[in-house]
mmCIF file of C-alpha atoms in Angstrom:
data_model
loop_
_atom_site.group_PDB
_atom_site.id
_atom_site.type_symbol
_atom_site.label_atom_id
_atom_site.label_comp_id
_atom_site.label_asym_id
_atom_site.label_seq_id
_atom_site.Cartn_x
_atom_site.Cartn_y
_atom_site.Cartn_z
ATOM 1 C CA MET A 1 0.255 0.372 -0.240
ATOM 2 C CA ALA A 2 1.293 3.224 -0.815
ATOM 3 C CA LEU A 3 2.172 5.989 1.987
ATOM 4 C CA ASP A 4 1.354 9.813 0.971
ATOM 5 C CA ILE A 5 2.400 12.922 3.452
ATOM 6 C CA GLU A 6 0.044 15.480 2.883
ATOM 7 C CA LEU A 7 0.889 18.951 4.342
ATOM 8 C CA PHE A 8 -1.145 21.347 5.482
ATOM 9 C CA ARG A 9 -0.979 25.460 6.326
ATOM 10 C CA GLY A 10 -2.402 27.447 8.498
ATOM 11 C CA GLU A 11 -4.733 27.229 11.739
ATOM 12 C CA SER A 12 -7.923 26.913 8.928
ATOM 13 C CA ARG A 13 -5.390 23.444 7.636
ATOM 14 C CA GLN A 14 -5.889 24.160 3.703
ATOM 15 C CA LEU A 15 -4.109 20.874 1.886
ATOM 16 C CA VAL A 16 -1.520 22.586 -0.423
ATOM 17 C CA ARG A 17 0.598 19.302 -1.456
ATOM 18 C CA THR A 18 0.240 15.477 -1.219
ATOM 19 C CA GLU A 19 3.898 14.158 -2.040
ATOM 20 C CA PRO A 20 4.476 9.732 -2.183
ATOM 21 C CA LEU A 21 6.566 9.410 1.394
ATOM 22 C CA ILE A 22 8.834 7.179 -0.471
ATOM 23 C CA SER A 23 10.098 10.319 -3.024
ATOM 24 C CA LEU A 24 10.224 12.595 -0.080
ATOM 25 C CA LEU A 25 12.556 9.860 2.173
ATOM 26 C CA LYS A 26 14.854 8.946 -0.770
ATOM 27 C CA PRO A 27 16.769 12.387 -0.328
ATOM 28 C CA ALA A 28 17.508 12.014 3.217
ATOM 29 C CA PHE A 29 18.715 8.610 2.274
ATOM 30 C CA ALA A 30 21.418 9.563 -0.243
ATOM 31 C CA ALA A 31 24.178 8.495 1.678
ATOM 32 C CA GLU A 32 23.581 5.368 2.590
ATOM 33 C CA THR A 33 22.506 4.251 -0.602
ATOM 34 C CA ALA A 34 25.628 6.084 -2.563
ATOM 35 C CA PRO A 35 28.260 3.105 -2.507
ATOM 36 C CA PHE A 36 25.369 0.553 -4.212
ATOM 37 C CA LYS A 37 24.702 0.681 -8.264
ATOM 38 C CA GLY A 38 20.866 0.039 -9.703
ATOM 39 C CA SER A 39 17.330 1.533 -7.542
ATOM 40 C CA ALA A 40 16.669 1.725 -4.181
ATOM 41 C CA ARG A 41 12.964 -0.864 -3.146
ATOM 42 C CA PHE A 42 12.113 0.996 0.408
ATOM 43 C CA VAL A 43 9.286 -0.878 2.204
ATOM 44 C CA LEU A 44 8.171 1.662 5.028
ATOM 45 C CA MET A 45 6.397 -0.213 8.698
ATOM 46 C CA LEU A 46 4.266 2.478 10.273
ATOM 47 C CA ARG A 47 4.024 1.877 13.862
ATOM 48 C CA ASN A 48 0.998 1.881 16.174
ATOM 49 C CA ASP A 49 2.647 3.400 18.975
ATOM 50 C CA PRO A 50 2.017 7.124 19.849
ATOM 51 C CA GLY A 51 5.092 10.130 19.531
ATOM 52 C CA PRO A 52 5.348 13.623 19.971
ATOM 53 C CA ASP A 53 2.928 15.196 18.149
ATOM 54 C CA THR A 54 4.934 17.831 16.975
ATOM 55 C CA TYR A 55 8.014 18.729 15.376
ATOM 56 C CA GLU A 56 9.316 22.424 16.752
ATOM 57 C CA GLY A 57 11.685 23.417 13.876
ATOM 58 C CA ASP A 58 11.280 26.192 12.135
ATOM 59 C CA PRO A 59 8.308 26.181 11.130
ATOM 60 C CA HIS A 60 6.590 24.636 13.678
ATOM 61 C CA LEU A 61 4.787 21.279 12.363
ATOM 62 C CA THR A 62 2.035 19.102 13.935
ATOM 63 C CA ASN A 63 1.210 15.461 12.688
ATOM 64 C CA LEU A 64 -1.984 14.703 12.927
ATOM 65 C CA ARG A 65 -1.460 11.061 12.912
ATOM 66 C CA ALA A 66 0.752 11.242 15.670
ATOM 67 C CA ASP A 67 -1.110 7.620 16.899
ATOM 68 C CA PHE A 68 1.752 6.553 14.542
ATOM 69 C CA GLY A 69 4.516 7.338 15.776
ATOM 70 C CA TYR A 70 7.384 5.043 14.512
ATOM 71 C CA ILE A 71 8.446 4.341 11.521
ATOM 72 C CA HIS A 72 10.775 1.295 10.391
ATOM 73 C CA VAL A 73 12.795 2.019 7.317
ATOM 74 C CA LYS A 74 14.539 -1.140 5.629
ATOM 75 C CA ILE A 75 16.505 -0.528 1.711
ATOM 76 C CA HIS A 76 16.752 -3.294 -0.456
ATOM 77 C CA MET A 77 20.014 -2.449 -2.687
ATOM 78 C CA GLU A 78 21.825 -4.928 -5.400
ATOM 79 C CA GLY A 79 19.696 -7.538 -3.694
ATOM 80 C CA ARG A 80 20.586 -7.378 0.001
ATOM 81 C CA VAL A 81 19.286 -4.622 2.600
ATOM 82 C CA VAL A 82 21.922 -2.182 2.601
ATOM 83 C CA HIS A 83 20.244 -0.389 5.288
ATOM 84 C CA GLN A 84 17.464 -0.801 8.100
ATOM 85 C CA LYS A 85 16.067 1.189 11.785
ATOM 86 C CA PRO A 86 13.586 2.775 13.264
ATOM 87 C CA TYR A 87 12.677 6.245 13.189
ATOM 88 C CA SER A 88 10.339 8.542 15.082
ATOM 89 C CA VAL A 89 7.827 10.409 12.181
ATOM 90 C CA ASN A 90 9.075 13.733 13.169
ATOM 91 C CA SER A 91 12.459 13.661 13.094
ATOM 92 C CA LEU A 92 12.651 11.749 9.954
ATOM 93 C CA VAL A 93 9.901 13.761 7.938
ATOM 94 C CA GLY A 94 10.138 16.942 10.025
ATOM 95 C CA PRO A 95 13.087 18.268 8.266
ATOM 96 C CA ILE A 96 11.373 17.718 5.197
ATOM 97 C CA LEU A 97 8.493 19.118 5.739
ATOM 98 C CA ALA A 98 10.062 22.010 7.863
ATOM 99 C CA ARG A 99 12.033 22.791 4.115
ATOM 100 C CA LEU A 100 9.127 21.909 2.191
ATOM 101 C CA ALA A 101 6.959 24.721 4.045
ATOM 102 C CA ARG A 102 9.436 27.274 4.360
ATOM 103 C CA GLU A 103 9.534 26.658 0.117
ATOM 104 C CA LEU A 104 6.075 27.112 -0.388
ATOM 105 C CA ALA A 105 4.915 30.280 2.245
ATOM 106 C CA PRO A 106 7.646 31.156 4.145
ATOM 107 C CA GLU A 107 5.714 33.786 6.265
ATOM 108 C CA GLU A 108 3.224 30.927 7.559
ATOM 109 C CA ARG A 109 4.067 29.984 11.371
ATOM 110 C CA ARG A 110 1.568 26.888 11.626
ATOM 111 C CA TRP A 111 1.610 23.761 9.336
ATOM 112 C CA ALA A 112 0.160 20.202 9.876
ATOM 113 C CA PHE A 113 0.783 17.005 8.126
ATOM 114 C CA ARG A 114 -0.104 13.496 7.884
ATOM 115 C CA ILE A 115 0.408 9.956 6.741
ATOM 116 C CA ALA A 116 -1.857 9.298 4.700
ATOM 117 C CA GLY A 117 -3.101 5.547 3.729
ATOM 118 C CA LEU A 118 -2.004 3.830 6.527
ATOM 119 C CA PRO A 119 -1.513 -0.107 6.784
ATOM 120 C CA SER A 120 -2.411 -2.179 9.556
ATOM 121 C CA PRO A 121 0.127 -1.718 12.539
ATOM 122 C CA GLU A 122 1.139 -5.808 13.167
ATOM 123 C CA ASP A 123 4.322 -6.697 11.391
ATOM 124 C CA ASP A 124 4.687 -10.707 12.094
ATOM 125 C CA ASP A 125 8.167 -9.956 10.135
ATOM 126 C CA SER A 126 9.722 -8.294 12.907
ATOM 127 C CA ALA A 127 12.176 -9.904 15.525
ATOM 128 C CA GLN A 128 10.826 -10.331 18.757
ATOM 129 C CA ARG A 129 11.695 -12.356 21.959
ATOM 130 C CA LEU A 130 8.112 -13.038 23.901
ATOM 131 C CA PRO A 131 7.705 -13.467 27.661
ATOM 132 C CA PRO A 132 7.727 -16.910 29.053
ATOM 133 C CA VAL A 133 4.797 -18.697 29.911
ATOM 134 C CA VAL A 134 3.839 -17.866 33.741
ATOM 135 C CA ASP A 135 3.025 -20.733 34.939
ATOM 136 C CA GLY A 136 1.598 -21.395 38.381
ATOM 137 C CA THR A 137 -0.942 -18.411 39.690
ATOM 138 C CA ASP A 138 -4.059 -17.567 41.193
ATOM 139 C CA ASP A 139 -6.226 -14.290 41.575
ATOM 140 C CA ILE A 140 -6.573 -13.160 44.947
ATOM 141 C CA ASP A 141 -9.355 -10.937 46.121
ATOM 142 C CA THR A 142 -8.420 -8.794 48.924
ATOM 143 C CA SER A 143 -11.615 -7.398 49.525
ATOM 144 C CA ARG A 144 -12.000 -10.753 51.296
ATOM 145 C CA SER A 145 -8.549 -11.067 53.361
ATOM 146 C CA THR A 146 -10.165 -11.600 56.675
ATOM 147 C CA ARG A 147 -12.058 -14.931 55.160
ATOM 148 C CA LEU A 148 -8.767 -15.932 54.050
ATOM 149 C CA ALA A 149 -5.894 -18.488 55.881
ATOM 150 C CA PHE A 150 -3.214 -15.851 55.328
ATOM 151 C CA GLY A 151 -3.647 -11.674 55.746
ATOM 152 C CA ILE A 152 -2.616 -9.242 53.709
ATOM 153 C CA ARG A 153 -2.027 -5.477 54.742
ATOM 154 C CA PRO A 154 0.442 -2.124 53.295
ATOM 155 C CA ALA A 155 3.950 -2.791 53.938
ATOM 156 C CA ALA A 156 5.031 0.523 55.736
ATOM 157 C CA GLU A 157 7.513 2.623 54.017
ATOM 158 C CA PRO A 158 10.484 2.850 55.074
ATOM 159 C CA GLN A 159 12.178 6.418 55.940
ATOM 160 C CA ILE A 160 14.060 7.988 52.978
ATOM 161 C CA PRO A 161 17.122 9.748 54.639
ATOM 162 C CA LEU A 162 18.348 13.573 54.291
ATOM 163 C CA LEU A 163 20.952 13.250 51.343
ATOM 164 C CA ASP A 164 23.227 17.083 50.441
ATOM 165 C CA LEU A 165 23.440 17.338 46.870
ATOM 166 C CA THR A 166 26.763 20.227 47.081
ATOM 167 C CA GLU A 167 28.454 17.763 48.761
ATOM 168 C CA TYR A 168 28.402 15.063 45.403
ATOM 169 C CA GLY A 169 29.006 18.266 43.633
ATOM 170 C CA VAL A 170 25.750 19.088 42.368
ATOM 171 C CA GLU A 171 24.867 23.087 42.233
ATOM 172 C CA LEU A 172 21.738 23.224 43.821
ATOM 173 C CA THR A 173 20.434 26.116 41.251
ATOM 174 C CA ASP A 174 21.228 23.180 38.498
ATOM 175 C CA THR A 175 17.770 21.489 39.273
ATOM 176 C CA GLU A 176 13.887 21.805 40.366
ATOM 177 C CA ALA A 177 13.114 18.098 38.512
ATOM 178 C CA PRO A 178 11.448 16.076 40.940
ATOM 179 C CA VAL A 179 14.163 13.832 41.167
ATOM 180 C CA THR A 180 17.865 14.359 40.950
ATOM 181 C CA VAL A 181 19.992 11.113 39.130
ATOM 182 C CA LEU A 182 23.614 10.514 40.754
ATOM 183 C CA LEU A 183 25.138 7.497 38.873
ATOM 184 C CA GLY A 184 27.238 5.948 40.893
ATOM 185 C CA ALA A 185 31.377 4.392 40.185
ATOM 186 C CA GLY A 186 31.043 2.454 36.765
ATOM 187 C CA VAL A 187 27.434 3.088 36.267
ATOM 188 C CA ARG A 188 27.975 5.181 33.035
ATOM 189 C CA ARG A 189 30.227 3.115 31.512
ATOM 190 C CA ARG A 190 28.197 0.703 32.142
ATOM 191 C CA LEU A 191 25.129 1.915 30.207
ATOM 192 C CA MET A 192 26.905 3.448 27.603
ATOM 193 C CA GLU A 193 29.462 0.310 27.035
ATOM 194 C CA MET A 194 26.837 -2.768 27.589
ATOM 195 C CA GLU A 195 26.432 -4.912 24.824
ATOM 196 C CA LEU A 196 22.447 -4.402 23.497
ATOM 197 C CA SER A 197 20.538 -5.755 20.681
ATOM 198 C CA THR A 198 20.438 -2.969 17.573
ATOM 199 C CA GLU A 199 16.886 -5.114 16.126
ATOM 200 C CA ILE A 200 14.819 -5.275 19.724
ATOM 201 C CA GLU A 201 14.655 -3.333 22.979
ATOM 202 C CA GLU A 202 16.457 -4.264 25.641
ATOM 203 C CA GLY A 203 16.262 -3.115 29.754
ATOM 204 C CA GLY A 204 16.444 -3.487 33.195
ATOM 205 C CA PHE A 205 16.611 -2.567 36.824
ATOM 206 C CA LEU A 206 18.860 0.242 38.235
ATOM 207 C CA VAL A 207 19.405 -0.360 42.269
ATOM 208 C CA GLY A 208 20.900 2.240 44.418
ATOM 209 C CA ARG A 209 19.702 4.094 47.105
ATOM 210 C CA ALA A 210 16.911 6.504 47.547
ATOM 211 C CA PHE A 211 17.066 10.433 49.287
ATOM 212 C CA ARG A 212 15.484 13.148 50.421
ATOM 213 C CA ARG A 213 16.289 16.480 49.355
ATOM 214 C CA ALA A 214 18.796 18.682 52.771
ATOM 215 C CA ASP A 215 17.778 21.678 50.662
ATOM 216 C CA ILE A 216 13.438 20.751 49.360
ATOM 217 C CA PRO A 217 12.867 17.984 51.375
ATOM 218 C CA GLU A 218 9.962 17.060 49.064
ATOM 219 C CA LEU A 219 12.424 16.191 46.233
ATOM 220 C CA HIS A 220 14.684 13.056 45.734
ATOM 221 C CA ALA A 221 17.762 12.419 44.689
ATOM 222 C CA VAL A 222 18.715 8.662 44.063
ATOM 223 C CA ILE A 223 22.190 7.469 43.568
ATOM 224 C CA VAL A 224 22.126 4.232 41.079
ATOM 225 C CA ASP A 225 24.868 1.892 42.248
ATOM 226 C CA GLU A 226 24.415 -0.913 39.982
ATOM 227 C CA VAL A 227 22.906 -1.926 36.204
ATOM 228 C CA LEU A 228 20.163 -5.559 36.008
ATOM 229 C CA PRO A 229 19.395 -6.579 33.003
ATOM 230 C CA ALA A 230 16.338 -8.044 32.927
ATOM 231 C CA GLU A 231 15.906 -11.543 32.961
ATOM 232 C CA HIS A 232 12.789 -13.874 31.187
ATOM 233 C CA SER A 233 11.798 -10.452 29.567
ATOM 234 C CA GLY A 234 9.472 -9.781 26.267
ATOM 235 C CA ALA A 235 10.896 -7.478 23.724
ATOM 236 C CA SER A 236 10.166 -6.640 20.131
ATOM 237 C CA LEU A 237 11.647 -3.313 18.018
ATOM 238 C CA MET A 238 9.673 -1.547 19.328
ATOM 239 C CA HIS A 239 8.559 -3.158 23.316
ATOM 240 C CA PHE A 240 10.088 -4.082 25.930
ATOM 241 C CA THR A 241 8.274 -6.103 29.060
ATOM 242 C CA PHE A 242 8.724 -7.173 31.808
ATOM 243 C CA THR A 243 7.310 -10.322 34.160
ATOM 244 C CA GLY A 244 6.581 -11.578 37.469
ATOM 245 C CA ASP A 245 9.871 -14.004 36.976
ATOM 246 C CA SER A 246 12.031 -10.334 36.012
ATOM 247 C CA PHE A 247 11.508 -8.931 39.239
ATOM 248 C CA GLY A 248 11.732 -12.377 41.306
ATOM 249 C CA ALA A 249 15.187 -12.953 39.770
ATOM 250 C CA MET A 250 15.847 -9.196 40.569
ATOM 251 C CA ASN A 251 14.617 -9.561 44.080
ATOM 252 C CA ARG A 252 16.873 -12.613 44.880
ATOM 253 C CA THR A 253 20.102 -9.577 44.263
ATOM 254 C CA LEU A 254 18.520 -6.919 45.395
ATOM 255 C CA GLY A 255 19.675 -7.243 49.274
ATOM 256 C CA ASP A 256 19.731 -4.576 51.394
ATOM 257 C CA ARG A 257 19.673 -1.926 48.156
ATOM 258 C CA GLN A 258 16.549 -0.615 47.250
ATOM 259 C CA LEU A 259 14.402 -0.339 43.495
ATOM 260 C CA VAL A 260 15.517 2.956 42.079
ATOM 261 C CA GLY A 261 14.394 2.665 38.494
ATOM 262 C CA TRP A 262 14.355 1.081 35.372
ATOM 263 C CA TYR A 263 15.850 1.212 31.768
ATOM 264 C CA HIS A 264 15.280 0.341 28.579
ATOM 265 C CA THR A 265 16.524 0.847 24.890
ATOM 266 C CA HIS A 266 14.728 2.748 22.036
ATOM 267 C CA LEU A 267 16.287 1.917 18.063
ATOM 268 C CA PHE A 268 16.004 5.493 17.021
ATOM 269 C CA GLN A 269 17.492 8.671 17.586
ATOM 270 C CA THR A 270 15.968 11.116 20.893
ATOM 271 C CA GLU A 271 13.472 13.610 20.479
ATOM 272 C CA ARG A 272 13.435 17.629 21.687
ATOM 273 C CA THR A 273 10.619 16.889 23.497
ATOM 274 C CA ILE A 274 9.611 14.056 26.046
ATOM 275 C CA GLY A 275 11.631 10.640 24.239
ATOM 276 C CA LEU A 276 9.225 7.884 26.078
ATOM 277 C CA SER A 277 5.850 6.503 24.614
ATOM 278 C CA ARG A 278 2.722 6.062 25.521
ATOM 279 C CA THR A 279 3.221 2.684 26.862
ATOM 280 C CA ASP A 280 6.557 2.893 28.327
ATOM 281 C CA ILE A 281 4.599 6.070 30.426
ATOM 282 C CA ASP A 282 2.019 3.785 30.978
ATOM 283 C CA LEU A 283 4.727 0.839 32.904
ATOM 284 C CA HIS A 284 6.747 3.374 34.631
ATOM 285 C CA ARG A 285 3.278 4.631 36.897
ATOM 286 C CA ASP A 286 1.532 1.416 36.995
ATOM 287 C CA THR A 287 4.956 -0.563 37.947
ATOM 288 C CA PHE A 288 7.093 2.308 39.574
ATOM 289 C CA ARG A 289 4.951 4.076 41.873
ATOM 290 C CA ARG A 290 7.294 5.130 44.818
ATOM 291 C CA PRO A 291 7.667 9.084 43.519
ATOM 292 C CA TRP A 292 11.534 8.696 43.351
ATOM 293 C CA GLN A 293 11.996 6.034 40.869
ATOM 294 C CA VAL A 294 13.105 6.563 37.555
ATOM 295 C CA ALA A 295 12.627 5.571 33.714
ATOM 296 C CA ALA A 296 15.691 5.803 32.270
ATOM 297 C CA LEU A 297 15.601 5.861 28.630
ATOM 298 C CA ILE A 298 18.885 4.451 26.241
ATOM 299 C CA ASN A 299 18.682 6.083 22.457
ATOM 300 C CA LEU A 300 20.659 3.629 20.332
ATOM 301 C CA THR A 301 21.600 3.998 16.805
ATOM 302 C CA SER A 302 24.702 2.767 15.647
ATOM 303 C CA ARG A 303 27.243 5.316 16.015
ATOM 304 C CA ARG A 304 25.906 6.643 19.105
ATOM 305 C CA ARG A 305 23.663 6.144 22.867
ATOM 306 C CA VAL A 306 21.853 8.970 25.173
ATOM 307 C CA LEU A 307 21.122 8.745 27.958
ATOM 308 C CA THR A 308 17.659 10.400 29.522
ATOM 309 C CA CYS A 309 15.840 9.674 32.764
ATOM 310 C CA TYR A 310 12.529 10.391 33.948
ATOM 311 C CA ALA A 311 10.073 10.700 36.822
ATOM 312 C CA SER A 312 6.812 11.132 37.526
ATOM 313 C CA SER A 313 5.215 14.769 37.817
ATOM 314 C CA ASP A 314 1.544 15.471 38.301
ATOM 315 C CA ASP A 315 0.350 13.655 35.352
ATOM 316 C CA TRP A 316 3.398 14.155 33.033
ATOM 317 C CA MET A 317 7.100 12.551 33.510
ATOM 318 C CA ALA A 318 9.537 15.049 33.297
ATOM 319 C CA PRO A 319 12.918 15.215 33.000
ATOM 320 C CA CYS A 320 15.901 14.513 35.717
ATOM 321 C CA PRO A 321 19.398 15.770 35.581
ATOM 322 C CA ILE A 322 21.718 13.144 35.678
ATOM 323 C CA ARG A 323 25.579 13.611 37.957
ATOM 324 C CA ASN A 324 28.279 11.320 36.781
ATOM 325 C CA LEU A 325 29.934 10.767 40.131
ATOM 326 C CA ASP A 326 32.759 9.576 38.240
ATOM 327 C CA ASP A 327 33.739 13.050 37.039
ATOM 328 C CA ASP A 328 35.628 14.499 39.677
ATOM 329 C CA ALA A 329 33.238 15.888 43.011
ATOM 330 C CA ASP A 330 35.406 18.519 44.010
ATOM 331 C CA LYS A 331 34.304 20.494 40.640
ATOM 332 C CA HIS A 332 31.169 21.828 41.505
ATOM 333 C CA ARG A 333 30.101 20.414 37.223
ATOM 334 C CA SER A 334 26.428 20.942 36.278
ATOM 335 C CA THR A 335 24.142 18.255 36.519
ATOM 336 C CA HIS A 336 22.670 17.077 32.229
ATOM 337 C CA PRO A 337 19.765 16.325 31.262
ATOM 338 C CA SER A 338 21.253 13.806 29.331
ATOM 339 C CA LEU A 339 24.761 11.904 29.206
ATOM 340 C CA GLY A 340 25.994 10.351 26.317
ATOM 341 C CA HIS A 341 27.213 11.247 22.372
ATOM 342 C CA HIS A 342 24.719 13.111 20.940
#
């Protein structure tokens, strides 16, 4: 099925241009196709996973079908696949459409676009790792706990100690984010250099210690001491899933430390806006409910990794500043919203 891009101008969203998506994309992949002879055959697969609904470029572009937020591009030349990688729709077509919009009407500041002729989001050929089948489960109605042979009651919340961030080289003017993330010895290197798949998402747990900030006790800080890849997980090109066995295996190694968050990969470049998908946000809010637990995202491409952390903030996921404690703590360096090679 052919995919077209429709470009709309102004607040009235007047349709001004319809172009085949592939014809727009071919120039963007000139470097990937240049070493090969013959014509390129593009295979495009859109994923029904919501992405950012705006491209914050010049000019501003609104994606009217942000529910299909990601696209996998596969290029065939000389009888073989010469390039394949997932992208967010905005990062891939945003710069192309912004340039076209400037050519059509440089004075217009508001534009919108959508991909017409969307295929089914199902892709049976995509790489995936199914989560293992869980055996021996049962549902417990907690409302009947008084009539059960055992009791169920909420566990008492442990006391969260205070932490003076200035002792770790953090300037307090840097952040009023809900959580400040401090990476312990070797953790940044582990995240930046650990072996990760380039075909399916990977993920795991962040283990360490949670604190309240001494200067603003209602805000938190975490020190990440260890990174634990998840066992018994499910994964595909666009999704990562924990299971109960994933948490069981993690708990056996937790000891007196705390589960301060989780991490997973995205196999495309980072967005200027929030990089977590709607699925990621739902997973975090349903599973990692402590206010100091963070979601770490590693945007993974062939040449770089970018680490960004997020924490729950009202009805949103706010970026967290990151301080690498392997740096010289005597020099009060600023925290950063992300680490890695941009």
